[in-house]
Amino acid sequence: MSTVQMLRAWSPWGAVAGLARRQRGWSQVAEIERRGPALHSLSAADLLGRASDLRHRAWRQEPLPRLLPEAYALVGESIRRATGFTLHAVQLLGGITLAEGAIAQMQTGEGKTLTALLPAFLRALSGQGCHVVTVNDYLSQRDAQLASRVLEPLGLTVGWVAPEQDNEQRRQAYLQDVTYGTAREIGFDFLRDRLRQAGSLGHATADPGSAAPVQRDLHFALVDEADNVLIDDAKTPLIIALPRPHDEAAQALFRWSVRAAQSLELSRDFTLEPHGRAAQLTEAGCLRLIRTHKPQPLEGLDLERIYRQVERALAAQHGFQLDHQYVVTDGKLAIVDESTGRIMDGRKWQEGLHQAIEAKERLEFSQSTRTAAKITVQSFFRLYRHLAGMTGTAATAQREFAGDYGLPVARIPTHRPSQRVEYPPRLFATAQAKRQALAEAVEHWLAAGRAVLLGTSSVAASEALAAELRARNITCELLNCRAHDREAAIISEAGQPGRVTIATNMAGRGTDIHVHPEVLQAGGLHVVATEMHASRRIDLQLLGRTARQGEPGSCQFFLSLEDELLETLAPGPARRLRDRGQREASTTGEISARWLPVFRRLQSTLETRHRRQRRDLLKYERQRRKACDQIGFDPWLDVLESQ
């Protein structure tokens, strides 16, 4: 595809849309490419001098669009010298989109890491700092090291923040022109700075360390995997908590509540929200608890406190499953991020839910805490003066990006046409029938010389499928949060001939599988999504692991009426649906593709529900911030609790 064809295919949305903007993008790319060859013969000192001139122009507040062609040409030349790689036109187009404050939808393998260096350099010229937000600490360090090789010859400094760094190391990292880090690290530094600031005023929750903040003002953030950070994690609270010892009554309440919850009857004594993540006692349930015998430490406890903890125990019982939402490792409870399949180190559920699950699993109770400061990911990134992001799956959330963040979405064409083959989905009445059919399909793909990646939604599902394959003497590698220490080794071999890899969402977003030439010759990596997730973007991330950069590859869905997605239905309708499916199933358990709309509707319903929850939370936080501002309280510090 020629540069002109690619630019005409550029399909922005919202504020970036329109013929005039597309034509300007085309002319800017052409101008950058025109300037490039003249830079090849410059010495390192001359290249640095050109970059220094740009920096002085930025300090004089010359508009960024006038600096952009020269800036991007310089970065492109520095990338060529550091890596031997010449940026494609689509990468330049992506960089232009990001500089304008938008979400660039760039497909997997299109070079987002190098593309990010373009707006990072341009925005950092003013000396106000630029944060590049990655999805994990490993990528922060890796990408920062690459950025150093490219940007330091142009006179900019690069740093990264990591969990093990002390305050002074973090302060130095933020003083660099470009700083890499995760949303978690950067967000927590923001909260710690608020606590330090409050401490200088005598606030009770002050950090006893240095009062000097580690961060500068929040000027510009470029967010990688923006839909995961800004949409999927939007409701996630970043919380700094202070320890609060359990008293005897609290521990007794945690244990008693789990036993009491097991004696209650759904509908009569309590109701559940979809997915069972929250419960509410009925009047009959409250009366039953009043009559239930309680141990001596609970005597005199406020009834409302007892009711709330029983509701948390009900949620723990019905909405949270071992090896799905959490795992137990070395006797400790660890939360699993359902969108990435990874353990969320250091995270705990709040308000007694964590202890309710520990009581259910008969674990030792973790330290109880009280909140000192908190902010949601959504609210934090709205504090930046300028924001942009990259992802391969932004289109399905484009209205939310525009409405909640003011960020339009621009679809960036691929450098080479996609060769991905999408096979029709196969549907089954039961999970067992699906696993058996999957095993037969895997044997077929292996015989054809392919490599196969099977994506599952949970640790339990991945282990059940691995057991089915191994029972048929099919060798497979299992990648879930229990095997995180072997992740790099497993992924490095996943594209080899005859390789079968079963993985949770760990093998989705951000995973780069290199496919062996023999496998490419046979048709490439074959990816199977063994369930639909609550968000279509998670499915698309998994399917995007194959057919990268114009390579051959294929993908397919295998679904069953016992998949987790159908658990969002009420028990009655779900049971009737499964019974009807079993009556209509073939002798192998397969059912007609006309059942597919059921899955699509459920997925769409969940996406709408989650979108509404995010919007409601944003509205609440806006109101809370306004109220705190009016009375002179910091909206991110839990002032009332701490006092």
XYZ file of C-alpha atoms in Angstrom:
643
model
C 0.000 0.000 0.000
C 1.438 3.382 -1.011
C 1.769 6.319 1.358
C -1.094 8.123 -0.405
C -3.354 5.052 -0.187
C -2.575 4.598 3.502
C -3.286 8.217 4.286
C -6.562 8.107 2.389
C -7.474 5.039 4.423
C -6.821 6.962 7.651
C -10.234 7.074 9.298
C -10.436 9.502 12.207
C -13.586 10.018 14.237
C -15.124 12.937 16.061
C -13.040 16.110 16.394
C -10.219 14.692 14.261
C -12.572 13.765 11.416
C -12.952 15.522 8.106
C -11.285 15.827 4.761
C -9.253 18.884 5.736
C -7.645 17.047 8.662
C -6.830 14.022 6.504
C -5.250 16.235 3.880
C -3.195 18.002 6.548
C -2.023 14.639 7.879
C -1.000 13.616 4.371
C 0.922 16.838 3.794
C 2.687 16.594 7.178
C 3.841 13.022 6.511
C 5.089 14.056 3.087
C 6.959 17.005 4.612
C 8.595 14.795 7.274
C 9.667 12.245 4.661
C 11.024 15.057 2.441
C 13.229 16.353 5.282
C 14.596 12.940 6.273
C 17.306 12.258 3.658
C 18.992 15.621 4.264
C 19.643 14.584 7.874
C 21.539 11.392 7.006
C 24.823 13.208 6.414
C 24.734 15.345 9.572
C 27.260 14.664 12.311
C 26.026 13.792 15.796
C 26.915 17.321 16.930
C 24.989 18.873 14.042
C 21.961 16.683 14.790
C 22.085 17.768 18.436
C 22.395 21.392 17.334
C 19.256 21.110 15.198
C 17.387 19.619 18.164
C 18.655 22.404 20.458
C 17.350 25.016 18.027
C 13.945 23.335 18.169
C 14.018 23.367 21.957
C 14.700 27.112 22.038
C 11.802 27.669 19.640
C 9.560 25.647 21.978
C 10.713 27.720 24.958
C 9.681 30.814 23.009
C 6.222 29.166 22.803
C 6.253 28.659 19.058
C 3.151 26.565 18.185
C 3.793 22.816 18.172
C 2.332 22.240 14.673
C 5.091 24.450 13.261
C 7.743 22.452 15.124
C 6.307 19.044 14.277
C 7.791 18.295 10.815
C 11.353 19.150 11.861
C 10.951 17.411 15.241
C 9.606 14.182 13.737
C 12.274 14.148 11.035
C 14.969 14.463 13.725
C 13.464 11.651 15.814
C 13.147 9.471 12.713
C 16.827 10.026 11.927
C 17.862 9.279 15.510
C 15.806 6.067 15.422
C 17.533 5.083 12.167
C 20.954 5.626 13.713
C 20.113 3.832 16.973
C 18.219 0.829 15.568
C 18.783 0.725 11.810
C 15.004 1.006 11.324
C 13.293 3.632 9.152
C 9.857 4.710 10.359
C 6.937 3.810 8.098
C 4.453 6.417 6.927
C 1.771 4.909 9.164
C 3.991 5.406 12.207
C 4.491 9.060 11.297
C 0.733 9.370 10.875
C 0.224 7.777 14.278
C 2.672 10.238 15.795
C 0.807 13.179 14.232
C -2.467 11.867 15.667
C -0.949 11.573 19.144
C 0.521 15.076 18.998
C -2.960 16.436 18.330
C -4.330 14.862 21.524
C -6.161 11.787 20.268
C -6.238 8.007 20.535
C -4.331 6.337 17.704
C -5.728 2.898 16.936
C -2.676 1.020 15.673
C -2.798 -2.714 15.158
C -0.502 -5.177 16.896
C 2.995 -5.228 15.446
C 2.766 -1.811 13.796
C 5.528 -0.301 15.949
C 3.741 1.642 18.683
C 6.857 1.758 20.893
C 8.831 3.716 18.296
C 5.786 5.783 17.328
C 5.492 6.973 20.936
C 8.930 8.601 20.715
C 7.638 11.140 18.187
C 5.066 12.952 20.381
C 7.181 12.329 23.493
C 10.041 14.336 21.957
C 7.749 17.073 20.650
C 5.857 17.537 23.926
C 9.015 17.384 26.044
C 10.703 20.221 24.128
C 8.950 22.798 26.334
C 10.759 21.462 29.422
C 7.500 20.699 31.240
C 7.918 16.927 31.165
C 6.211 14.038 29.422
C 4.931 10.810 30.998
C 4.765 7.673 28.846
C 2.472 5.196 30.597
C 3.070 1.470 30.023
C 1.108 -1.565 31.194
C 3.816 -3.080 33.405
C 7.133 -2.260 35.075
C 9.160 -4.448 32.718
C 7.953 -2.478 29.690
C 8.626 0.816 31.471
C 12.297 -0.049 31.879
C 12.661 -1.678 28.454
C 11.008 1.197 26.586
C 12.877 3.823 28.611
C 16.189 2.220 27.677
C 15.235 2.332 23.995
C 14.047 5.937 24.364
C 17.396 6.882 25.916
C 19.252 5.606 22.853
C 17.018 7.702 20.593
C 16.300 10.879 22.568
C 19.565 11.520 24.414
C 21.458 12.186 21.137
C 18.816 14.891 20.605
C 19.524 16.494 23.975
C 16.608 15.090 25.989
C 16.913 13.036 29.170
C 14.903 9.896 29.930
C 13.983 8.200 33.214
C 11.596 5.577 34.548
C 9.890 4.918 37.864
C 9.898 1.453 39.413
C 8.468 -0.016 42.642
C 11.861 -0.509 44.310
C 12.975 3.121 43.941
C 13.197 5.453 46.945
C 11.844 9.007 46.999
C 15.013 10.641 45.700
C 15.336 8.187 42.810
C 11.715 8.811 41.885
C 12.186 12.569 42.129
C 15.133 12.364 39.741
C 13.125 10.190 37.338
C 10.354 12.795 37.161
C 12.868 15.597 36.594
C 13.879 14.014 33.282
C 12.352 15.318 30.074
C 10.579 12.016 29.383
C 9.545 9.648 32.187
C 8.263 6.099 31.724
C 6.106 4.322 34.301
C 2.879 2.438 34.925
C -0.401 4.129 35.803
C -0.097 2.525 39.227
C 3.372 3.945 39.989
C 2.659 7.421 38.636
C -0.766 7.577 40.278
C 0.526 6.506 43.680
C 3.297 9.099 43.501
C 0.606 11.716 42.906
C -1.262 10.562 46.034
C 1.891 10.404 48.153
C 2.705 13.958 47.109
C -0.763 15.061 48.230
C -0.149 13.446 51.601
C 3.215 15.189 51.883
C 1.615 18.498 51.023
C -1.085 17.944 53.620
C 1.594 16.918 56.125
C 3.301 20.272 55.746
C 0.015 21.741 56.951
C -0.173 19.416 59.925
C -2.505 16.812 58.419
C -2.909 13.726 60.560
C -2.179 11.242 57.742
C 1.060 12.863 56.607
C 3.844 10.729 55.210
C 6.693 10.884 57.721
C 9.239 11.086 54.879
C 10.463 14.082 52.974
C 7.926 16.864 52.510
C 9.264 17.712 49.041
C 7.062 16.337 46.231
C 8.581 13.851 43.796
C 6.447 14.829 40.789
C 6.251 17.938 38.689
C 2.927 19.228 37.360
C 0.955 16.776 35.236
C 1.669 18.233 31.792
C 1.350 15.492 29.144
C 0.679 11.758 29.332
C 0.931 9.313 26.453
C -0.871 6.115 27.461
C -0.005 2.798 25.827
C -2.864 0.250 25.689
C -5.121 3.221 26.349
C -8.394 1.298 26.329
C -7.126 -1.015 29.062
C -5.866 1.849 31.242
C -8.482 4.530 30.572
C -11.563 2.327 30.050
C -11.139 -1.145 31.600
C -9.320 0.188 34.678
C -11.295 3.448 34.861
C -13.138 2.427 38.039
C -10.043 0.990 39.692
C -9.192 3.026 42.782
C -5.570 3.768 43.548
C -5.552 3.645 47.347
C -2.906 4.475 49.919
C -3.974 2.761 53.096
C -2.729 2.831 56.655
C -2.706 -0.343 58.799
C -5.461 -0.842 61.301
C -5.145 -3.833 63.664
C -8.002 -6.303 63.876
C -9.730 -6.425 67.219
C -11.192 -9.688 68.505
C -14.692 -8.647 67.478
C -13.638 -7.949 63.878
C -12.026 -11.364 63.420
C -15.002 -13.100 65.000
C -17.336 -11.135 62.718
C -15.407 -12.156 59.593
C -15.694 -15.868 60.482
C -19.276 -15.771 61.727
C -20.496 -13.824 58.679
C -19.287 -16.536 56.292
C -21.137 -19.231 58.258
C -24.247 -17.078 58.514
C -24.205 -16.335 54.778
C -24.244 -20.050 53.986
C -27.527 -20.436 55.878
C -29.353 -17.722 53.933
C -31.607 -18.383 50.949
C -31.449 -16.404 47.715
C -34.521 -14.250 46.986
C -36.049 -14.848 50.415
C -33.141 -13.579 52.535
C -31.029 -11.633 50.051
C -30.734 -10.492 46.455
C -27.693 -10.452 44.192
C -26.575 -8.020 41.540
C -25.615 -9.541 38.164
C -22.401 -11.571 38.457
C -23.061 -11.798 42.221
C -20.407 -9.197 43.107
C -22.761 -7.364 45.490
C -25.570 -8.607 47.747
C -28.369 -6.926 49.651
C -30.208 -8.407 52.605
C -33.986 -8.411 52.580
C -36.053 -7.642 55.650
C -36.523 -11.397 56.149
C -32.770 -11.908 55.941
C -32.123 -9.227 58.552
C -34.647 -10.812 60.911
C -33.049 -14.224 60.407
C -29.629 -12.801 61.326
C -31.047 -11.180 64.452
C -32.321 -14.595 65.579
C -29.092 -16.422 64.671
C -26.801 -17.254 67.597
C -23.691 -15.089 67.745
C -20.428 -15.638 69.634
C -19.677 -13.484 72.650
C -17.291 -11.025 70.851
C -20.183 -9.974 68.592
C -22.439 -8.989 71.455
C -22.944 -5.265 71.483
C -21.811 -4.769 67.874
C -23.939 -2.409 65.822
C -26.451 -4.418 63.773
C -25.744 -2.353 60.668
C -22.076 -3.402 60.833
C -23.128 -7.050 61.084
C -25.517 -6.726 58.120
C -22.863 -5.107 55.915
C -20.267 -7.799 56.660
C -22.773 -10.586 55.944
C -23.527 -8.909 52.610
C -19.804 -8.952 51.835
C -19.671 -12.630 52.808
C -22.584 -13.312 50.431
C -20.717 -11.539 47.635
C -17.597 -13.574 48.453
C -19.656 -16.775 48.305
C -21.571 -16.097 45.080
C -19.509 -13.635 43.037
C -15.866 -14.553 43.645
C -14.412 -17.949 42.737
C -11.023 -19.459 43.439
C -8.837 -19.555 40.298
C -11.132 -17.076 38.587
C -11.115 -13.718 40.390
C -8.329 -14.736 42.767
C -5.757 -17.403 43.538
C -4.210 -18.635 46.762
C -0.407 -18.748 46.767
C 1.620 -19.784 49.816
C -1.448 -19.350 51.992
C -2.047 -15.785 50.783
C -4.953 -14.418 48.775
C -3.961 -12.675 45.516
C -6.330 -10.815 43.193
C -6.271 -11.701 39.483
C -6.861 -8.900 36.987
C -9.643 -10.330 34.821
C -8.704 -8.236 31.780
C -5.014 -9.247 31.761
C -4.952 -12.540 33.688
C -2.136 -11.243 35.894
C -1.824 -11.118 39.671
C -2.375 -7.603 40.989
C 0.481 -7.394 43.466
C -0.288 -5.397 46.574
C -3.984 -4.933 45.734
C -6.707 -5.746 48.241
C -10.462 -5.569 48.115
C -11.793 -2.933 50.461
C -14.398 -2.608 53.196
C -14.024 -6.141 54.572
C -14.549 -8.004 51.279
C -10.934 -9.202 51.210
C -11.285 -10.646 54.723
C -14.629 -12.229 53.785
C -12.938 -14.148 50.965
C -10.044 -15.084 53.251
C -12.571 -16.430 55.762
C -14.308 -18.410 53.012
C -10.963 -19.982 52.016
C -9.971 -20.491 55.695
C -6.868 -18.343 55.355
C -5.131 -16.221 57.929
C -6.579 -12.708 57.841
C -4.463 -10.041 56.167
C -3.856 -6.707 57.816
C -6.954 -4.545 57.910
C -6.453 -1.007 56.649
C -8.089 2.383 56.488
C -7.915 4.665 53.493
C -5.614 7.679 53.704
C -5.787 8.802 50.066
C -7.423 7.517 46.917
C -8.211 8.421 43.336
C -9.625 6.393 40.467
C -7.551 5.861 37.342
C -10.204 7.752 35.392
C -10.029 10.832 37.610
C -6.229 10.782 37.727
C -5.690 10.942 33.984
C -8.260 13.698 33.621
C -5.874 15.865 35.682
C -3.294 16.021 32.877
C -3.325 19.199 30.806
C -2.702 17.157 27.651
C -3.498 13.483 27.059
C -3.133 11.008 24.189
C -3.067 7.244 23.822
C -2.385 4.226 21.629
C -4.072 0.847 21.385
C -5.098 -1.741 18.834
C -8.705 -1.824 20.049
C -10.052 1.698 20.515
C -12.912 1.818 18.000
C -15.458 0.009 20.180
C -14.927 2.576 22.953
C -14.615 5.691 20.797
C -17.684 7.435 22.213
C -16.476 6.863 25.747
C -13.026 8.210 24.924
C -14.633 11.316 23.450
C -17.267 11.821 26.145
C -15.185 11.128 29.256
C -11.727 12.286 28.196
C -12.331 14.550 25.205
C -10.159 12.221 23.104
C -11.204 11.431 19.521
C -10.152 8.116 17.988
C -8.234 7.857 14.713
C -7.825 4.490 12.998
C -4.318 4.225 11.582
C -3.999 1.863 8.586
C -1.605 -1.063 8.709
C 1.725 -0.937 6.901
C 0.830 -4.140 5.048
C -2.657 -5.568 4.319
C -3.881 -8.093 6.890
C -3.836 -11.781 5.907
C -5.794 -12.970 8.932
C -8.373 -15.671 8.176
C -11.367 -15.748 10.535
C -13.081 -19.126 10.670
C -16.777 -19.395 11.627
C -17.359 -19.835 15.372
C -18.306 -23.237 16.732
C -20.807 -23.527 19.579
C -21.535 -26.351 22.033
C -24.117 -27.181 24.660
C -21.602 -28.053 27.392
C -18.078 -27.090 28.351
C -16.987 -30.734 28.171
C -18.219 -31.087 24.580
C -16.343 -27.895 23.715
C -13.098 -29.177 25.249
C -13.373 -32.469 23.354
C -13.953 -30.650 20.069
C -11.044 -28.333 20.827
C -8.739 -31.303 21.356
C -9.763 -32.763 17.984
C -9.276 -29.383 16.289
C -5.828 -29.000 17.839
C -4.803 -32.393 16.439
C -5.949 -31.206 13.000
C -3.980 -27.937 13.151
C -0.844 -29.672 14.410
C -1.025 -32.184 11.573
C -1.115 -29.210 9.194
C 2.164 -27.893 10.628
C 0.671 -24.997 12.529
C 1.275 -23.566 16.014
C -1.824 -23.083 18.173
C -2.683 -20.579 20.911
C -5.781 -21.321 23.006
C -7.059 -18.362 25.025
C -9.097 -18.998 28.181
C -10.862 -16.667 30.610
C -9.559 -18.010 33.922
C -6.907 -20.098 35.633
C -9.444 -22.875 36.239
C -10.518 -22.976 32.583
C -6.904 -23.072 31.376
C -6.076 -25.992 33.667
C -9.221 -27.941 32.690
C -8.384 -27.569 28.996
C -4.758 -28.569 29.585
C -5.951 -31.719 31.347
C -8.179 -32.595 28.356
C -5.313 -32.212 25.880
C -2.830 -34.126 28.003
C -5.336 -36.971 28.369
C -5.093 -37.278 24.571
C -1.268 -37.191 24.715
C -1.148 -33.688 23.238
C 1.811 -31.800 24.685
C 0.944 -28.237 25.674
C 2.387 -25.310 27.594
C 0.223 -23.643 30.232
C 0.554 -19.901 30.799
C -1.407 -18.369 33.646
C -0.594 -16.297 36.709
C 0.835 -19.384 38.446
C 3.505 -19.596 35.726
C 4.275 -15.886 35.425
C 7.978 -16.516 36.080
C 8.115 -18.618 32.878
C 6.088 -16.201 30.753
C 8.947 -14.977 28.556
C 10.166 -18.517 27.840
C 6.668 -19.795 27.000
C 5.863 -16.869 24.699
C 9.230 -17.157 22.932
C 8.357 -20.734 21.899
C 4.626 -20.238 21.175
C 5.181 -19.735 17.436
C 7.287 -22.867 16.892
C 6.024 -25.779 14.736
C 3.797 -28.179 16.651
C 3.604 -25.916 19.709
C 0.324 -25.707 21.645
C 0.020 -22.931 24.221
C -2.941 -22.555 26.569
C -3.093 -19.133 28.153
C -5.298 -16.810 30.126
C -5.491 -13.156 29.090
C -1.778 -12.915 29.926
C -1.198 -13.868 26.283
C -3.439 -11.093 25.010
C -2.589 -7.439 25.314
C 1.035 -6.533 24.632
C 2.221 -10.064 23.826
C 4.473 -10.392 20.776
C 4.646 -13.963 19.430
C 7.339 -14.523 16.794
C 6.186 -17.202 14.351
C 8.665 -19.693 12.870
C 9.059 -19.559 9.042
C 7.841 -23.180 8.730
C 4.644 -22.255 10.579
C 4.172 -19.185 8.370
C 4.569 -21.406 5.317
C 1.828 -23.698 6.695
C -0.588 -20.812 7.323
C 0.710 -19.130 10.464
C -0.311 -19.144 14.098
C -3.884 -20.315 14.751
C -5.587 -18.589 17.702
C -8.720 -19.940 19.378
C -10.774 -17.855 21.803
C -12.418 -20.462 24.023
C -14.871 -17.956 25.548
C -16.272 -14.501 24.903
C -15.261 -11.956 27.518
C -17.286 -9.192 29.109
C -15.634 -6.757 26.696
C -15.218 -7.312 22.961
C -11.913 -5.452 23.145
C -10.401 -8.259 25.241
C -11.447 -10.772 22.581
C -9.946 -8.615 19.841
C -6.664 -8.327 21.739
C -6.369 -12.124 21.841
C -7.230 -12.558 18.163
C -4.699 -9.841 17.370
C -1.830 -12.122 18.425
C -1.903 -13.729 14.982
C -1.290 -12.402 11.455
C 0.908 -9.526 12.594
C 2.560 -7.171 10.104
C 0.967 -8.817 7.087
C 1.922 -12.370 8.107
C -0.533 -15.234 7.492
C -2.580 -16.488 10.432
C -6.068 -17.495 11.483
C -8.470 -17.341 14.408
C -11.737 -18.804 15.623
C -14.189 -18.847 18.555
C -15.180 -22.032 20.414
C -18.085 -21.280 22.791
C -20.431 -23.208 25.075
C -23.654 -22.519 26.943
C -21.735 -23.167 30.181
C -19.295 -20.298 29.604
C -18.897 -17.589 32.243
C -20.617 -15.023 30.026
C -23.950 -16.805 30.505
C -23.593 -16.580 34.283
C -24.703 -12.964 33.944
C -28.213 -14.308 33.347
C -30.524 -15.022 36.252
C -30.416 -18.702 37.328
C -33.847 -19.525 35.865
C -33.320 -18.177 32.336
C -29.769 -19.555 32.243
C -30.990 -23.042 33.166
C -33.778 -22.969 30.542
C -31.331 -21.784 27.890
C -28.895 -24.604 28.650
C -31.663 -27.217 28.738
C -32.892 -26.100 25.302
C -29.347 -26.171 23.971
C -28.813 -29.743 25.148
C -32.063 -30.836 23.483
C -30.955 -29.297 20.173
C -27.334 -30.470 20.324
C -25.890 -33.043 17.944
C -24.425 -36.302 19.190
C -21.078 -34.508 19.638
C -22.711 -31.742 21.678
C -22.414 -29.098 18.939
C -25.249 -26.611 18.444
C -26.248 -24.336 15.590
C -24.504 -21.031 14.896
C -27.889 -19.329 15.319
C -27.091 -19.325 19.051
C -24.257 -16.855 18.451
C -26.492 -13.743 18.830
C -27.196 -14.841 22.420
C -23.512 -14.419 23.236
C -23.262 -11.144 21.325
C -26.271 -9.680 23.152
C -24.950 -10.696 26.565
C -21.551 -9.200 25.790
C -23.158 -5.984 24.563
C -25.352 -5.813 27.681
C -22.316 -6.145 29.938
C -20.395 -3.505 28.003
C -23.333 -1.108 28.332
C -23.667 -1.825 32.050
C -19.962 -1.273 32.712
C -19.965 1.889 30.612
C -22.882 3.243 32.649
C -21.103 2.369 35.903
C -17.980 4.230 34.780
C -20.022 7.273 33.815
C -21.936 7.253 37.104
C -18.667 7.032 39.031
C -17.208 9.930 37.062
C -20.301 12.019 37.801
C -20.064 11.182 41.507
C -16.362 12.058 41.660
C -16.990 15.375 39.926
C -19.635 16.229 42.511
C -17.388 15.112 45.368
C -14.486 17.171 44.086
C -16.690 20.244 43.721
C -18.018 19.829 47.269
C -14.501 19.378 48.684
C -13.265 22.452 46.825
C -16.092 24.517 48.287
C -15.185 23.619 51.871
C -11.412 23.672 51.351
C -10.754 19.898 51.598
C -8.421 17.953 49.318
C -10.759 15.627 47.336
C -8.106 12.903 47.100
C -7.408 12.630 50.852
C -9.793 10.861 53.185
C -9.892 13.790 55.573
C -12.982 12.891 57.509
C -11.890 9.319 58.199
C -8.398 10.329 59.219
C -9.709 12.842 61.688
